[in-house]
PDB file of C-alpha atoms and ligand atoms in Angstrom:
ATOM      1  CA  UNK P   1      -0.001   0.002   0.001  1.00 39.00           C
ATOM      2  CA  UNK P   2       1.178   3.553  -0.632  1.00 41.00           C
ATOM      3  CA  UNK P   3       1.504   6.296   1.957  1.00 48.00           C
ATOM      4  CA  UNK P   4      -1.440   8.680   2.167  1.00 47.00           C
ATOM      5  CA  UNK P   5      -0.711  12.244   1.057  1.00 55.00           C
ATOM      6  CA  UNK P   6      -4.082  13.873   1.817  1.00 65.00           C
ATOM      7  CA  UNK P   7      -4.611  16.854   4.150  1.00 85.00           C
ATOM      8  CA  UNK P   8      -4.675  16.207   7.865  1.00 93.00           C
ATOM      9  CA  UNK P   9      -7.928  16.063   9.816  1.00 96.00           C
ATOM     10  CA  UNK P  10      -8.162  16.946  13.484  1.00 97.00           C
ATOM     11  CA  UNK P  11     -10.843  16.147  16.078  1.00 98.00           C
ATOM     12  CA  UNK P  12     -11.305  16.450  19.830  1.00 98.00           C
ATOM     13  CA  UNK P  13     -12.123  13.500  22.055  1.00 98.00           C
ATOM     14  CA  UNK P  14     -12.560  14.736  25.625  1.00 97.00           C
ATOM     15  CA  UNK P  15      -9.476  16.831  26.404  1.00 97.00           C
ATOM     16  CA  UNK P  16      -7.438  15.144  23.650  1.00 98.00           C
ATOM     17  CA  UNK P  17      -6.653  16.000  20.028  1.00 98.00           C
ATOM     18  CA  UNK P  18      -6.516  13.234  17.429  1.00 98.00           C
ATOM     19  CA  UNK P  19      -4.996  14.138  14.076  1.00 98.00           C
ATOM     20  CA  UNK P  20      -5.267  11.906  11.025  1.00 97.00           C
ATOM     21  CA  UNK P  21      -2.284  12.924   8.997  1.00 97.00           C
ATOM     22  CA  UNK P  22       1.397  12.583   8.232  1.00 97.00           C
ATOM     23  CA  UNK P  23       3.535  12.964  11.380  1.00 98.00           C
ATOM     24  CA  UNK P  24       6.215  15.111   9.717  1.00 98.00           C
ATOM     25  CA  UNK P  25       3.718  17.522   8.137  1.00 97.00           C
ATOM     26  CA  UNK P  26       1.730  17.827  11.363  1.00 98.00           C
ATOM     27  CA  UNK P  27       4.820  18.294  13.556  1.00 98.00           C
ATOM     28  CA  UNK P  28       6.125  21.042  11.245  1.00 98.00           C
ATOM     29  CA  UNK P  29       2.930  23.026  11.867  1.00 97.00           C
ATOM     30  CA  UNK P  30       2.928  22.628  15.659  1.00 98.00           C
ATOM     31  CA  UNK P  31       4.109  25.528  17.851  1.00 98.00           C
ATOM     32  CA  UNK P  32       7.664  25.281  19.220  1.00 98.00           C
ATOM     33  CA  UNK P  33       8.167  24.306  22.885  1.00 98.00           C
ATOM     34  CA  UNK P  34       4.535  23.259  23.380  1.00 98.00           C
ATOM     35  CA  UNK P  35       4.884  19.632  24.572  1.00 98.00           C
ATOM     36  CA  UNK P  36       6.062  18.300  27.960  1.00 98.00           C
ATOM     37  CA  UNK P  37       6.435  14.593  27.169  1.00 98.00           C
ATOM     38  CA  UNK P  38       6.591  12.830  23.809  1.00 98.00           C
ATOM     39  CA  UNK P  39       6.113   9.069  23.909  1.00 98.00           C
ATOM     40  CA  UNK P  40       6.089   7.142  20.686  1.00 98.00           C
ATOM     41  CA  UNK P  41       6.741   3.874  18.960  1.00 98.00           C
ATOM     42  CA  UNK P  42       7.391   4.588  15.265  1.00 97.00           C
ATOM     43  CA  UNK P  43       7.347   1.946  12.533  1.00 95.00           C
ATOM     44  CA  UNK P  44      10.536  -0.138  13.010  1.00 91.00           C
ATOM     45  CA  UNK P  45      11.179  -0.776   9.287  1.00 89.00           C
ATOM     46  CA  UNK P  46      10.760  -4.513   9.736  1.00 80.00           C
ATOM     47  CA  UNK P  47       7.970  -5.121   7.224  1.00 73.00           C
ATOM     48  CA  UNK P  48       4.988  -5.121   9.603  1.00 77.00           C
ATOM     49  CA  UNK P  49       1.636  -5.206   7.825  1.00 79.00           C
ATOM     50  CA  UNK P  50       0.254  -1.754   8.652  1.00 80.00           C
ATOM     51  CA  UNK P  51      -2.821  -0.734   6.668  1.00 84.00           C
ATOM     52  CA  UNK P  52      -1.575   2.530   5.076  1.00 80.00           C
ATOM     53  CA  UNK P  53       2.162   2.560   5.607  1.00 81.00           C
ATOM     54  CA  UNK P  54       4.693   0.307   3.905  1.00 84.00           C
ATOM     55  CA  UNK P  55       7.136  -0.629   6.666  1.00 81.00           C
ATOM     56  CA  UNK P  56      10.049  -1.454   4.385  1.00 82.00           C
ATOM     57  CA  UNK P  57      12.190   1.536   3.343  1.00 87.00           C
ATOM     58  CA  UNK P  58      15.861   1.375   2.479  1.00 90.00           C
ATOM     59  CA  UNK P  59      17.853   1.717   5.680  1.00 92.00           C
ATOM     60  CA  UNK P  60      19.160   5.190   4.796  1.00 94.00           C
ATOM     61  CA  UNK P  61      15.768   6.470   3.755  1.00 94.00           C
ATOM     62  CA  UNK P  62      14.317   5.222   7.052  1.00 95.00           C
ATOM     63  CA  UNK P  63      17.100   6.806   9.122  1.00 96.00           C
ATOM     64  CA  UNK P  64      16.798  10.150   7.257  1.00 97.00           C
ATOM     65  CA  UNK P  65      13.036  10.146   7.790  1.00 97.00           C
ATOM     66  CA  UNK P  66      13.286   9.292  11.488  1.00 97.00           C
ATOM     67  CA  UNK P  67      16.004  11.935  12.009  1.00 98.00           C
ATOM     68  CA  UNK P  68      13.668  14.554  10.419  1.00 98.00           C
ATOM     69  CA  UNK P  69      10.803  13.417  12.662  1.00 98.00           C
ATOM     70  CA  UNK P  70      12.983  13.534  15.787  1.00 98.00           C
ATOM     71  CA  UNK P  71      14.307  17.014  14.886  1.00 98.00           C
ATOM     72  CA  UNK P  72      10.699  18.195  14.804  1.00 98.00           C
ATOM     73  CA  UNK P  73       9.962  16.470  18.124  1.00 98.00           C
ATOM     74  CA  UNK P  74      12.951  18.365  19.560  1.00 98.00           C
ATOM     75  CA  UNK P  75      11.526  21.637  18.233  1.00 98.00           C
ATOM     76  CA  UNK P  76       8.073  21.115  19.786  1.00 98.00           C
ATOM     77  CA  UNK P  77       9.439  19.753  23.100  1.00 98.00           C
ATOM     78  CA  UNK P  78       9.698  22.250  25.974  1.00 98.00           C
ATOM     79  CA  UNK P  79      13.207  22.940  27.372  1.00 98.00           C
ATOM     80  CA  UNK P  80      12.566  20.629  30.370  1.00 98.00           C
ATOM     81  CA  UNK P  81      10.690  18.036  28.318  1.00 98.00           C
ATOM     82  CA  UNK P  82      11.323  14.311  27.794  1.00 98.00           C
ATOM     83  CA  UNK P  83      11.097  12.263  24.614  1.00 99.00           C
ATOM     84  CA  UNK P  84      10.662   8.503  25.157  1.00 98.00           C
ATOM     85  CA  UNK P  85      11.370   6.697  21.882  1.00 98.00           C
ATOM     86  CA  UNK P  86      10.398   3.018  21.865  1.00 98.00           C
ATOM     87  CA  UNK P  87      12.011   1.030  19.095  1.00 97.00           C
ATOM     88  CA  UNK P  88      13.450  -2.429  18.473  1.00 95.00           C
ATOM     89  CA  UNK P  89      15.822  -3.998  15.984  1.00 92.00           C
ATOM     90  CA  UNK P  90      15.269  -7.281  14.187  1.00 89.00           C
ATOM     91  CA  UNK P  91      17.476 -10.239  13.405  1.00 87.00           C
ATOM     92  CA  UNK P  92      18.058  -8.845   9.905  1.00 84.00           C
ATOM     93  CA  UNK P  93      18.565  -5.230  11.057  1.00 89.00           C
ATOM     94  CA  UNK P  94      20.123  -5.516  14.525  1.00 93.00           C
ATOM     95  CA  UNK P  95      21.990  -2.195  14.320  1.00 95.00           C
ATOM     96  CA  UNK P  96      19.084   0.005  13.268  1.00 95.00           C
ATOM     97  CA  UNK P  97      18.032   1.371  16.709  1.00 97.00           C
ATOM     98  CA  UNK P  98      21.651   2.142  17.568  1.00 97.00           C
ATOM     99  CA  UNK P  99      22.323   3.784  14.198  1.00 97.00           C
ATOM    100  CA  UNK P 100      19.271   5.961  14.762  1.00 97.00           C
ATOM    101  CA  UNK P 101      20.604   6.957  18.185  1.00 98.00           C
ATOM    102  CA  UNK P 102      23.947   7.915  16.652  1.00 98.00           C
ATOM    103  CA  UNK P 103      22.114  10.094  14.105  1.00 97.00           C
ATOM    104  CA  UNK P 104      20.236  11.811  16.957  1.00 98.00           C
ATOM    105  CA  UNK P 105      23.390  12.771  18.863  1.00 97.00           C
ATOM    106  CA  UNK P 106      23.361  16.297  17.386  1.00 96.00           C
ATOM    107  CA  UNK P 107      19.707  16.777  18.325  1.00 97.00           C
ATOM    108  CA  UNK P 108      19.283  15.160  21.759  1.00 98.00           C
ATOM    109  CA  UNK P 109      21.192  13.866  24.769  1.00 98.00           C
ATOM    110  CA  UNK P 110      20.509  10.200  25.563  1.00 98.00           C
ATOM    111  CA  UNK P 111      19.666  10.687  29.246  1.00 98.00           C
ATOM    112  CA  UNK P 112      18.509   7.135  30.048  1.00 98.00           C
ATOM    113  CA  UNK P 113      18.415   3.918  28.080  1.00 98.00           C
ATOM    114  CA  UNK P 114      15.645   1.688  29.393  1.00 98.00           C
ATOM    115  CA  UNK P 115      15.124  -1.909  28.310  1.00 98.00           C
ATOM    116  CA  UNK P 116      11.481  -2.874  28.036  1.00 98.00           C
ATOM    117  CA  UNK P 117      11.327  -6.580  28.878  1.00 97.00           C
ATOM    118  CA  UNK P 118       8.250  -8.199  27.361  1.00 96.00           C
ATOM    119  CA  UNK P 119       9.022 -11.705  28.560  1.00 95.00           C
ATOM    120  CA  UNK P 120      11.513 -13.207  30.981  1.00 96.00           C
ATOM    121  CA  UNK P 121      12.248 -16.720  32.211  1.00 95.00           C
ATOM    122  CA  UNK P 122      13.007 -16.783  35.950  1.00 95.00           C
ATOM    123  CA  UNK P 123      14.358 -20.208  36.772  1.00 95.00           C
ATOM    124  CA  UNK P 124      12.097 -22.446  34.681  1.00 94.00           C
ATOM    125  CA  UNK P 125       9.033 -20.241  34.678  1.00 95.00           C
ATOM    126  CA  UNK P 126       8.322 -17.899  31.754  1.00 93.00           C
ATOM    127  CA  UNK P 127       6.541 -14.608  32.456  1.00 95.00           C
ATOM    128  CA  UNK P 128       4.977 -12.484  29.704  1.00 93.00           C
ATOM    129  CA  UNK P 129       4.661 -13.001  25.958  1.00 87.00           C
ATOM    130  CA  UNK P 130       6.884 -12.725  22.885  1.00 82.00           C
ATOM    131  CA  UNK P 131       6.713 -13.445  19.171  1.00 82.00           C
ATOM    132  CA  UNK P 132       8.774 -16.631  18.627  1.00 86.00           C
ATOM    133  CA  UNK P 133      11.681 -16.449  16.159  1.00 86.00           C
ATOM    134  CA  UNK P 134      11.828 -19.705  14.231  1.00 88.00           C
ATOM    135  CA  UNK P 135      15.551 -19.906  13.452  1.00 91.00           C
ATOM    136  CA  UNK P 136      18.551 -22.135  14.100  1.00 93.00           C
ATOM    137  CA  UNK P 137      20.690 -18.941  14.444  1.00 94.00           C
ATOM    138  CA  UNK P 138      18.754 -16.496  16.569  1.00 94.00           C
ATOM    139  CA  UNK P 139      17.205 -16.553  20.004  1.00 93.00           C
ATOM    140  CA  UNK P 140      13.746 -15.059  20.566  1.00 93.00           C
ATOM    141  CA  UNK P 141      13.672 -11.286  20.914  1.00 93.00           C
ATOM    142  CA  UNK P 142      12.071 -10.604  24.288  1.00 95.00           C
ATOM    143  CA  UNK P 143      13.002  -6.950  24.752  1.00 96.00           C
ATOM    144  CA  UNK P 144      12.771  -3.537  23.101  1.00 97.00           C
ATOM    145  CA  UNK P 145      14.492  -0.197  23.724  1.00 98.00           C
ATOM    146  CA  UNK P 146      13.019   2.880  25.335  1.00 98.00           C
ATOM    147  CA  UNK P 147      15.433   5.723  24.699  1.00 98.00           C
ATOM    148  CA  UNK P 148      14.865   8.669  27.057  1.00 98.00           C
ATOM    149  CA  UNK P 149      16.024  11.708  25.105  1.00 98.00           C
ATOM    150  CA  UNK P 150      16.229  15.246  26.476  1.00 98.00           C
ATOM    151  CA  UNK P 151      17.640  18.567  25.237  1.00 98.00           C
ATOM    152  CA  UNK P 152      20.604  18.731  27.629  1.00 98.00           C
ATOM    153  CA  UNK P 153      20.554  15.518  29.695  1.00 98.00           C
ATOM    154  CA  UNK P 154      19.607  17.398  32.867  1.00 98.00           C
ATOM    155  CA  UNK P 155      15.871  16.795  33.276  1.00 98.00           C
ATOM    156  CA  UNK P 156      15.127  15.659  36.864  1.00 98.00           C
ATOM    157  CA  UNK P 157      13.211  12.374  36.854  1.00 98.00           C
ATOM    158  CA  UNK P 158      10.794  10.998  39.458  1.00 97.00           C
ATOM    159  CA  UNK P 159      12.863   7.952  40.408  1.00 96.00           C
ATOM    160  CA  UNK P 160      10.800   7.110  43.476  1.00 96.00           C
ATOM    161  CA  UNK P 161       7.353   7.766  41.988  1.00 93.00           C
ATOM    162  CA  UNK P 162       8.311   5.361  39.197  1.00 94.00           C
ATOM    163  CA  UNK P 163      10.090   3.103  41.664  1.00 95.00           C
ATOM    164  CA  UNK P 164       9.333   0.042  43.775  1.00 95.00           C
ATOM    165  CA  UNK P 165       9.119  -0.707  47.537  1.00 95.00           C
ATOM    166  CA  UNK P 166      12.171  -2.268  49.188  1.00 95.00           C
ATOM    167  CA  UNK P 167      12.030  -6.057  49.404  1.00 92.00           C
ATOM    168  CA  UNK P 168      14.307  -6.021  52.442  1.00 91.00           C
ATOM    169  CA  UNK P 169      12.613  -3.405  54.658  1.00 92.00           C
ATOM    170  CA  UNK P 170      15.673  -3.183  56.917  1.00 92.00           C
ATOM    171  CA  UNK P 171      17.277  -1.112  54.127  1.00 90.00           C
ATOM    172  CA  UNK P 172      14.936   1.794  54.959  1.00 93.00           C
ATOM    173  CA  UNK P 173      16.378   2.474  58.434  1.00 92.00           C
ATOM    174  CA  UNK P 174      19.921   1.231  57.699  1.00 92.00           C
ATOM    175  CA  UNK P 175      20.326   3.531  54.699  1.00 89.00           C
ATOM    176  CA  UNK P 176      18.237   6.391  56.052  1.00 90.00           C
ATOM    177  CA  UNK P 177      15.582   6.428  53.345  1.00 92.00           C
ATOM    178  CA  UNK P 178      12.624   8.772  53.888  1.00 91.00           C
ATOM    179  CA  UNK P 179      10.149   6.401  52.218  1.00 93.00           C
ATOM    180  CA  UNK P 180       9.799   2.704  51.464  1.00 94.00           C
ATOM    181  CA  UNK P 181      10.719   3.130  47.800  1.00 95.00           C
ATOM    182  CA  UNK P 182      13.740   2.761  45.621  1.00 94.00           C
ATOM    183  CA  UNK P 183      14.533   3.433  41.981  1.00 96.00           C
ATOM    184  CA  UNK P 184      13.266   0.670  39.653  1.00 96.00           C
ATOM    185  CA  UNK P 185      16.315   0.915  37.434  1.00 97.00           C
ATOM    186  CA  UNK P 186      16.599   0.687  33.673  1.00 98.00           C
ATOM    187  CA  UNK P 187      14.851  -2.664  33.087  1.00 98.00           C
ATOM    188  CA  UNK P 188      11.093  -2.501  32.959  1.00 98.00           C
ATOM    189  CA  UNK P 189       9.160  -5.773  32.881  1.00 97.00           C
ATOM    190  CA  UNK P 190       5.898  -4.831  31.193  1.00 97.00           C
ATOM    191  CA  UNK P 191       4.126  -7.879  29.712  1.00 94.00           C
ATOM    192  CA  UNK P 192       1.383  -7.749  27.116  1.00 89.00           C
ATOM    193  CA  UNK P 193      -2.050  -8.837  28.254  1.00 81.00           C
ATOM    194  CA  UNK P 194      -2.911 -12.353  27.141  1.00 73.00           C
ATOM    195  CA  UNK P 195      -5.133 -12.199  24.040  1.00 72.00           C
ATOM    196  CA  UNK P 196      -6.629 -14.906  21.855  1.00 69.00           C
ATOM    197  CA  UNK P 197      -7.687 -12.943  18.755  1.00 71.00           C
ATOM    198  CA  UNK P 198      -6.375 -10.201  16.439  1.00 68.00           C
ATOM    199  CA  UNK P 199      -9.449  -8.133  17.330  1.00 71.00           C
ATOM    200  CA  UNK P 200      -8.283  -7.983  20.939  1.00 69.00           C
ATOM    201  CA  UNK P 201      -5.084  -6.437  19.541  1.00 71.00           C
ATOM    202  CA  UNK P 202      -7.304  -3.845  17.818  1.00 75.00           C
ATOM    203  CA  UNK P 203      -6.485  -5.342  14.357  1.00 72.00           C
ATOM    204  CA  UNK P 204      -3.120  -3.534  14.537  1.00 73.00           C
ATOM    205  CA  UNK P 205       0.194  -5.397  14.148  1.00 78.00           C
ATOM    206  CA  UNK P 206       2.320  -3.446  16.647  1.00 82.00           C
ATOM    207  CA  UNK P 207       0.784  -1.885  19.744  1.00 91.00           C
ATOM    208  CA  UNK P 208       2.390  -1.336  23.153  1.00 95.00           C
ATOM    209  CA  UNK P 209       0.673  -1.885  26.539  1.00 96.00           C
ATOM    210  CA  UNK P 210      -0.830   1.203  28.277  1.00 97.00           C
ATOM    211  CA  UNK P 211       1.563   0.540  31.176  1.00 97.00           C
ATOM    212  CA  UNK P 212       4.534   1.539  28.986  1.00 98.00           C
ATOM    213  CA  UNK P 213       3.543   5.192  28.282  1.00 98.00           C
ATOM    214  CA  UNK P 214       2.207   5.341  31.870  1.00 98.00           C
ATOM    215  CA  UNK P 215       5.666   4.423  33.194  1.00 98.00           C
ATOM    216  CA  UNK P 216       7.275   7.071  30.941  1.00 98.00           C
ATOM    217  CA  UNK P 217       4.877   9.786  32.139  1.00 98.00           C
ATOM    218  CA  UNK P 218       5.421   8.748  35.763  1.00 98.00           C
ATOM    219  CA  UNK P 219       9.209   8.833  35.384  1.00 98.00           C
ATOM    220  CA  UNK P 220       9.169  12.297  33.804  1.00 98.00           C
ATOM    221  CA  UNK P 221       6.542  13.596  36.255  1.00 98.00           C
ATOM    222  CA  UNK P 222       3.463  15.521  35.190  1.00 98.00           C
ATOM    223  CA  UNK P 223       1.012  18.112  36.455  1.00 98.00           C
ATOM    224  CA  UNK P 224      -2.508  19.051  35.338  1.00 97.00           C
ATOM    225  CA  UNK P 225      -1.119  21.363  32.609  1.00 98.00           C
ATOM    226  CA  UNK P 226       1.214  18.766  31.085  1.00 98.00           C
ATOM    227  CA  UNK P 227       0.783  17.880  27.413  1.00 98.00           C
ATOM    228  CA  UNK P 228       1.684  14.516  25.893  1.00 98.00           C
ATOM    229  CA  UNK P 229       2.448  14.026  22.197  1.00 98.00           C
ATOM    230  CA  UNK P 230       2.494  10.747  20.271  1.00 98.00           C
ATOM    231  CA  UNK P 231       3.344  11.386  16.587  1.00 98.00           C
ATOM    232  CA  UNK P 232       2.724   7.708  15.700  1.00 98.00           C
ATOM    233  CA  UNK P 233      -0.399   7.180  17.783  1.00 98.00           C
ATOM    234  CA  UNK P 234      -1.599   3.918  16.203  1.00 97.00           C
ATOM    235  CA  UNK P 235      -4.584   2.750  18.265  1.00 96.00           C
ATOM    236  CA  UNK P 236      -4.182   5.588  20.786  1.00 97.00           C
ATOM    237  CA  UNK P 237      -2.451   3.701  23.619  1.00 97.00           C
ATOM    238  CA  UNK P 238      -0.365   6.735  24.759  1.00 98.00           C
ATOM    239  CA  UNK P 239      -3.479   8.888  24.852  1.00 98.00           C
ATOM    240  CA  UNK P 240      -5.181   6.301  27.051  1.00 98.00           C
ATOM    241  CA  UNK P 241      -2.290   6.679  29.497  1.00 98.00           C
ATOM    242  CA  UNK P 242      -2.670  10.492  29.300  1.00 98.00           C
ATOM    243  CA  UNK P 243      -6.414  10.180  29.997  1.00 98.00           C
ATOM    244  CA  UNK P 244      -5.819   7.862  32.976  1.00 97.00           C
ATOM    245  CA  UNK P 245      -3.335  10.366  34.389  1.00 97.00           C
ATOM    246  CA  UNK P 246      -5.602  13.375  33.794  1.00 97.00           C
ATOM    247  CA  UNK P 247      -3.509  15.211  31.205  1.00 98.00           C
ATOM    248  CA  UNK P 248      -4.061  16.326  27.598  1.00 98.00           C
ATOM    249  CA  UNK P 249      -2.781  14.205  24.737  1.00 98.00           C
ATOM    250  CA  UNK P 250      -2.128  14.967  21.078  1.00 98.00           C
ATOM    251  CA  UNK P 251      -1.922  11.940  18.779  1.00 98.00           C
ATOM    252  CA  UNK P 252      -1.046  11.787  15.076  1.00 98.00           C
ATOM    253  CA  UNK P 253      -1.741   8.744  12.911  1.00 97.00           C
ATOM    254  CA  UNK P 254      -1.709   8.305   9.144  1.00 96.00           C
ATOM    255  CA  UNK P 255      -4.345   5.586   8.942  1.00 95.00           C
ATOM    256  CA  UNK P 256      -8.046   6.453   9.213  1.00 95.00           C
ATOM    257  CA  UNK P 257      -9.043   3.089  10.652  1.00 95.00           C
ATOM    258  CA  UNK P 258      -6.410   3.198  13.413  1.00 95.00           C
ATOM    259  CA  UNK P 259      -7.605   6.733  14.280  1.00 97.00           C
ATOM    260  CA  UNK P 260     -11.146   5.312  14.541  1.00 96.00           C
ATOM    261  CA  UNK P 261      -9.878   2.616  16.944  1.00 95.00           C
ATOM    262  CA  UNK P 262      -8.072   5.270  19.025  1.00 97.00           C
ATOM    263  CA  UNK P 263     -11.248   7.398  19.141  1.00 97.00           C
ATOM    264  CA  UNK P 264     -13.310   4.410  20.275  1.00 96.00           C
ATOM    265  CA  UNK P 265     -10.795   3.294  22.917  1.00 96.00           C
ATOM    266  CA  UNK P 266     -10.592   6.840  24.306  1.00 97.00           C
ATOM    267  CA  UNK P 267     -14.359   7.295  24.399  1.00 97.00           C
ATOM    268  CA  UNK P 268     -14.740   3.998  26.268  1.00 96.00           C
ATOM    269  CA  UNK P 269     -12.027   4.973  28.745  1.00 95.00           C
ATOM    270  CA  UNK P 270     -13.553   8.434  29.341  1.00 95.00           C
ATOM    271  CA  UNK P 271     -17.001   6.971  29.941  1.00 93.00           C
ATOM    272  CA  UNK P 272     -15.586   4.252  32.244  1.00 91.00           C
ATOM    273  CA  UNK P 273     -13.792   6.968  34.251  1.00 84.00           C
ATOM    274  CA  UNK P 274     -17.023   9.006  34.530  1.00 82.00           C
ATOM    275  CA  UNK P 275     -18.951   5.930  35.742  1.00 86.00           C
ATOM    276  CA  UNK P 276     -16.367   5.072  38.397  1.00 83.00           C
ATOM    277  CA  UNK P 277     -16.067   8.661  39.755  1.00 74.00           C
TER     278      UNK P 277
HETATM  279  C1  LIG Q   1       4.365   0.944  16.013  1.00 91.97           C
HETATM  280  S1  LIG Q   1       2.845   1.629  15.490  1.00 91.97           S
HETATM  281  C2  LIG Q   1       2.323   2.557  16.903  1.00 91.97           C
HETATM  282  C3  LIG Q   1       1.400   1.749  17.774  1.00 91.97           C
HETATM  283  C4  LIG Q   1       0.914   2.483  19.021  1.00 91.97           C
HETATM  284  N1  LIG Q   1       1.969   2.687  19.989  1.00 91.97           N
HETATM  285  C5  LIG Q   1      -0.212   1.680  19.669  1.00 91.97           C
HETATM  286  O1  LIG Q   1      -0.074   1.216  20.805  1.00 91.97           O
HETATM  287  O2  LIG Q   1      -1.252   1.478  19.012  1.00 91.97           O
HETATM  288  C6  LIG Q   1       3.339   2.873  14.355  1.00 91.97           C
HETATM  289  C7  LIG Q   1       2.167   3.620  13.704  1.00 91.97           C
HETATM  290  O3  LIG Q   1       2.687   4.659  12.868  1.00 91.97           O
HETATM  291  C8  LIG Q   1       1.745   4.872  11.818  1.00 91.97           C
HETATM  292  N2  LIG Q   1       2.411   5.666  10.777  1.00 91.97           N
HETATM  293  C9  LIG Q   1       3.240   5.236   9.795  1.00 91.97           C
HETATM  294  N3  LIG Q   1       3.678   6.274   9.058  1.00 91.97           N
HETATM  295  C10 LIG Q   1       3.138   7.393   9.597  1.00 91.97           C
HETATM  296  C11 LIG Q   1       3.234   8.765   9.287  1.00 91.97           C
HETATM  297  N4  LIG Q   1       3.967   9.215   8.264  1.00 91.97           N
HETATM  298  N5  LIG Q   1       2.564   9.647  10.060  1.00 91.97           N
HETATM  299  C12 LIG Q   1       1.794   9.214  11.107  1.00 91.97           C
HETATM  300  N6  LIG Q   1       1.656   7.907  11.426  1.00 91.97           N
HETATM  301  C13 LIG Q   1       2.322   7.008  10.699  1.00 91.97           C
HETATM  302  C14 LIG Q   1       1.347   3.451  11.426  1.00 91.97           C
HETATM  303  O4  LIG Q   1       0.100   3.440  10.726  1.00 91.97           O
HETATM  304  C15 LIG Q   1       1.290   2.761  12.794  1.00 91.97           C
HETATM  305  O5  LIG Q   1      -0.031   2.762  13.312  1.00 91.97           O
END
């Protein structure tokens, strides 16, 4: 399928803005320094079957495009903002995420490099889910990258809010901690929910769990005025996290049907929140 070149279309769903359009065009029109946190998972250039986007560019074309996108994210990000870029390589393109990071060195500082663990075997028990790699050469890919990019590498992060309680409570008094919490570190185990059908995955080949953008927003820290941006919104998962946390989200997606899924998911979430409050 070819990429859509039509004009963008914007709509409001609750406090959020959904834009059906091309990320680069939309970002170029956004005001500078208007976003607190950008969280996104772009196409990885691994041939996933998206509806309107062909996920198979030449490597250089892909890297040039992503560098242009990220330069625009830098422009719209506030001075103290955070950009969480979730991406993974593949067995045939293992260097791609790292090559992209090298290209971004002139634009951003890599403040934290978080590994999103989708599945892990502890002793003989497997936790979480992964797509099996059927190969005599490669092991299954159970993790992805979350690159935390900032303008100058000096954005304070909410280590404890995003952290975990101590397992050994004696640490609290021995090490003089004010609260029963410590930093979670740079490995985040966030499994997908178990699903049986493609419909439960919103008929989209590459979504992330709501808990991932939630963890990013928690680590950066937000207030009621904070604005989240996801330039590759897909089915609207980042905006669901924004809604749960009471902030405004702006999502851009090239495919009309994925925008419709995002709209529906958001409406359901907003009405569920109203019912429970
Ligand atoms: C990895 S998916 C994002 C999935 C999302 N995180 C979710 O949970 O649903 C990448 C998305 O980028 C969209 N996309 C591809 N090219 C685009 C472009 N030029 N502008 C905006 N969106 C684009 C694809 O249609 C796809 O939905």
